Amino acid sequence: MSQENVADKLLWKVVGGGAVAAAAFVAKKALDGSWRAATGNPPPNNPEDPDVAWKEAIGFALLSGAVIGLAQLVAARNAAKYWRHRRGALPPGLRDVG
């Protein structure tokens, strides 16, 4: 494996991973605010806590999974699109997945 290939893989992990982490952070903040506005209550700190009602725990888990997952997908795709635009090829290993 060439030194350039190793550097590209490392750089992609930083760029792609950073984009996904930032998207998850922003999505979580937006989700918490939306939950508070919709329900009038703060989001559950830990939906696994038996003191949290099942309805609330399931609702929050489904909503947070969908919102954060979608935000991460959008961020990863946009990071890959940016990489391809700047580098002329998809990020290392992206075609190898799936």
mmCIF file of C-alpha atoms in Angstrom:
data_model
loop_
_atom_site.group_PDB
_atom_site.id
_atom_site.type_symbol
_atom_site.label_atom_id
_atom_site.label_comp_id
_atom_site.label_asym_id
_atom_site.label_seq_id
_atom_site.Cartn_x
_atom_site.Cartn_y
_atom_site.Cartn_z
ATOM 1 C CA MET A 1 0.000 0.000 0.000
ATOM 2 C CA SER A 2 1.419 3.356 -1.019
ATOM 3 C CA GLN A 3 2.106 6.131 1.443
ATOM 4 C CA GLU A 4 -0.346 8.372 -0.444
ATOM 5 C CA ASN A 5 -3.086 5.750 -0.147
ATOM 6 C CA VAL A 6 -2.556 5.488 3.614
ATOM 7 C CA ALA A 7 -2.639 9.279 3.930
ATOM 8 C CA ASP A 8 -5.847 9.465 1.871
ATOM 9 C CA LYS A 9 -7.498 6.818 4.053
ATOM 10 C CA LEU A 10 -6.542 8.683 7.202
ATOM 11 C CA LEU A 11 -7.668 12.013 5.779
ATOM 12 C CA TRP A 12 -11.005 10.521 4.715
ATOM 13 C CA LYS A 13 -11.545 9.118 8.214
ATOM 14 C CA VAL A 14 -11.004 12.613 9.615
ATOM 15 C CA VAL A 15 -13.141 14.418 7.012
ATOM 16 C CA GLY A 16 -15.947 11.865 6.800
ATOM 17 C CA GLY A 17 -15.953 11.069 10.496
ATOM 18 C CA GLY A 18 -15.880 14.726 11.445
ATOM 19 C CA ALA A 19 -18.816 15.499 9.169
ATOM 20 C CA VAL A 20 -20.857 12.621 10.600
ATOM 21 C CA ALA A 21 -20.022 13.535 14.211
ATOM 22 C CA ALA A 22 -20.915 17.192 13.646
ATOM 23 C CA ALA A 23 -24.201 16.207 11.986
ATOM 24 C CA ALA A 24 -25.105 13.929 14.901
ATOM 25 C CA PHE A 25 -24.352 16.705 17.391
ATOM 26 C CA VAL A 26 -26.484 19.264 15.540
ATOM 27 C CA ALA A 27 -29.306 16.758 14.997
ATOM 28 C CA LYS A 28 -29.335 15.850 18.700
ATOM 29 C CA LYS A 29 -29.574 19.505 19.705
ATOM 30 C CA ALA A 30 -32.401 20.092 17.215
ATOM 31 C CA LEU A 31 -34.162 16.922 18.334
ATOM 32 C CA ASP A 32 -33.980 17.897 22.002
ATOM 33 C CA GLY A 33 -35.437 21.323 21.252
ATOM 34 C CA SER A 34 -38.169 19.872 19.057
ATOM 35 C CA TRP A 35 -39.069 17.269 21.671
ATOM 36 C CA ARG A 36 -39.333 19.964 24.330
ATOM 37 C CA ALA A 37 -41.498 22.162 22.048
ATOM 38 C CA ALA A 38 -43.797 19.295 21.017
ATOM 39 C CA THR A 39 -44.279 17.644 24.403
ATOM 40 C CA GLY A 40 -43.633 20.453 26.852
ATOM 41 C CA ASN A 41 -41.204 18.132 28.651
ATOM 42 C CA PRO A 42 -37.456 17.692 28.383
ATOM 43 C CA PRO A 43 -36.335 14.652 26.395
ATOM 44 C CA PRO A 44 -35.624 11.588 28.514
ATOM 45 C CA ASN A 45 -32.014 11.488 29.701
ATOM 46 C CA ASN A 46 -32.011 7.716 29.429
ATOM 47 C CA PRO A 47 -34.961 6.003 27.718
ATOM 48 C CA GLU A 48 -33.757 2.694 29.231
ATOM 49 C CA ASP A 49 -34.615 3.969 32.725
ATOM 50 C CA PRO A 50 -37.638 1.990 34.008
ATOM 51 C CA ASP A 51 -39.072 5.224 35.438
ATOM 52 C CA VAL A 52 -39.498 6.582 31.886
ATOM 53 C CA ALA A 53 -42.910 5.625 30.471
ATOM 54 C CA TRP A 54 -42.817 3.072 27.644
ATOM 55 C CA LYS A 55 -44.665 5.408 25.279
ATOM 56 C CA GLU A 56 -42.143 8.193 25.851
ATOM 57 C CA ALA A 57 -39.122 5.866 25.662
ATOM 58 C CA ILE A 58 -40.251 4.227 22.414
ATOM 59 C CA GLY A 59 -41.258 7.516 20.830
ATOM 60 C CA PHE A 60 -37.969 9.167 21.683
ATOM 61 C CA ALA A 61 -35.924 6.158 20.553
ATOM 62 C CA LEU A 62 -37.699 5.946 17.188
ATOM 63 C CA LEU A 63 -37.545 9.670 16.557
ATOM 64 C CA SER A 64 -33.930 10.099 17.627
ATOM 65 C CA GLY A 65 -32.797 7.074 15.616
ATOM 66 C CA ALA A 66 -34.486 8.365 12.475
ATOM 67 C CA VAL A 67 -33.398 11.994 12.844
ATOM 68 C CA ILE A 68 -29.793 11.314 13.812
ATOM 69 C CA GLY A 69 -29.419 8.495 11.277
ATOM 70 C CA LEU A 70 -30.738 10.679 8.465
ATOM 71 C CA ALA A 71 -28.475 13.578 9.462
ATOM 72 C CA GLN A 72 -25.452 11.276 9.473
ATOM 73 C CA LEU A 73 -26.363 9.868 6.051
ATOM 74 C CA VAL A 74 -26.748 13.333 4.557
ATOM 75 C CA ALA A 75 -23.443 14.463 6.066
ATOM 76 C CA ALA A 76 -21.552 11.377 4.869
ATOM 77 C CA ARG A 77 -22.928 11.679 1.340
ATOM 78 C CA ASN A 78 -22.118 15.383 1.179
ATOM 79 C CA ALA A 79 -18.605 14.766 2.503
ATOM 80 C CA ALA A 80 -18.068 12.097 -0.174
ATOM 81 C CA LYS A 81 -19.449 14.431 -2.837
ATOM 82 C CA TYR A 82 -17.068 17.187 -1.687
ATOM 83 C CA TRP A 83 -14.156 14.721 -1.654
ATOM 84 C CA ARG A 84 -14.938 13.600 -5.216
ATOM 85 C CA HIS A 85 -15.229 17.214 -6.352
ATOM 86 C CA ARG A 86 -11.847 18.129 -4.818
ATOM 87 C CA ARG A 87 -9.972 14.879 -5.530
ATOM 88 C CA GLY A 88 -11.616 13.618 -8.713
ATOM 89 C CA ALA A 89 -12.503 10.222 -7.215
ATOM 90 C CA LEU A 90 -14.609 8.803 -4.430
ATOM 91 C CA PRO A 91 -13.024 8.538 -0.978
ATOM 92 C CA PRO A 92 -10.891 5.454 -0.269
ATOM 93 C CA GLY A 93 -12.940 2.351 0.400
ATOM 94 C CA LEU A 94 -16.310 3.926 -0.383
ATOM 95 C CA ARG A 95 -16.998 1.659 -3.382
ATOM 96 C CA ASP A 96 -15.759 -1.368 -1.400
ATOM 97 C CA VAL A 97 -18.610 -1.160 1.114
ATOM 98 C CA GLY A 98 -21.682 -3.326 0.554
#
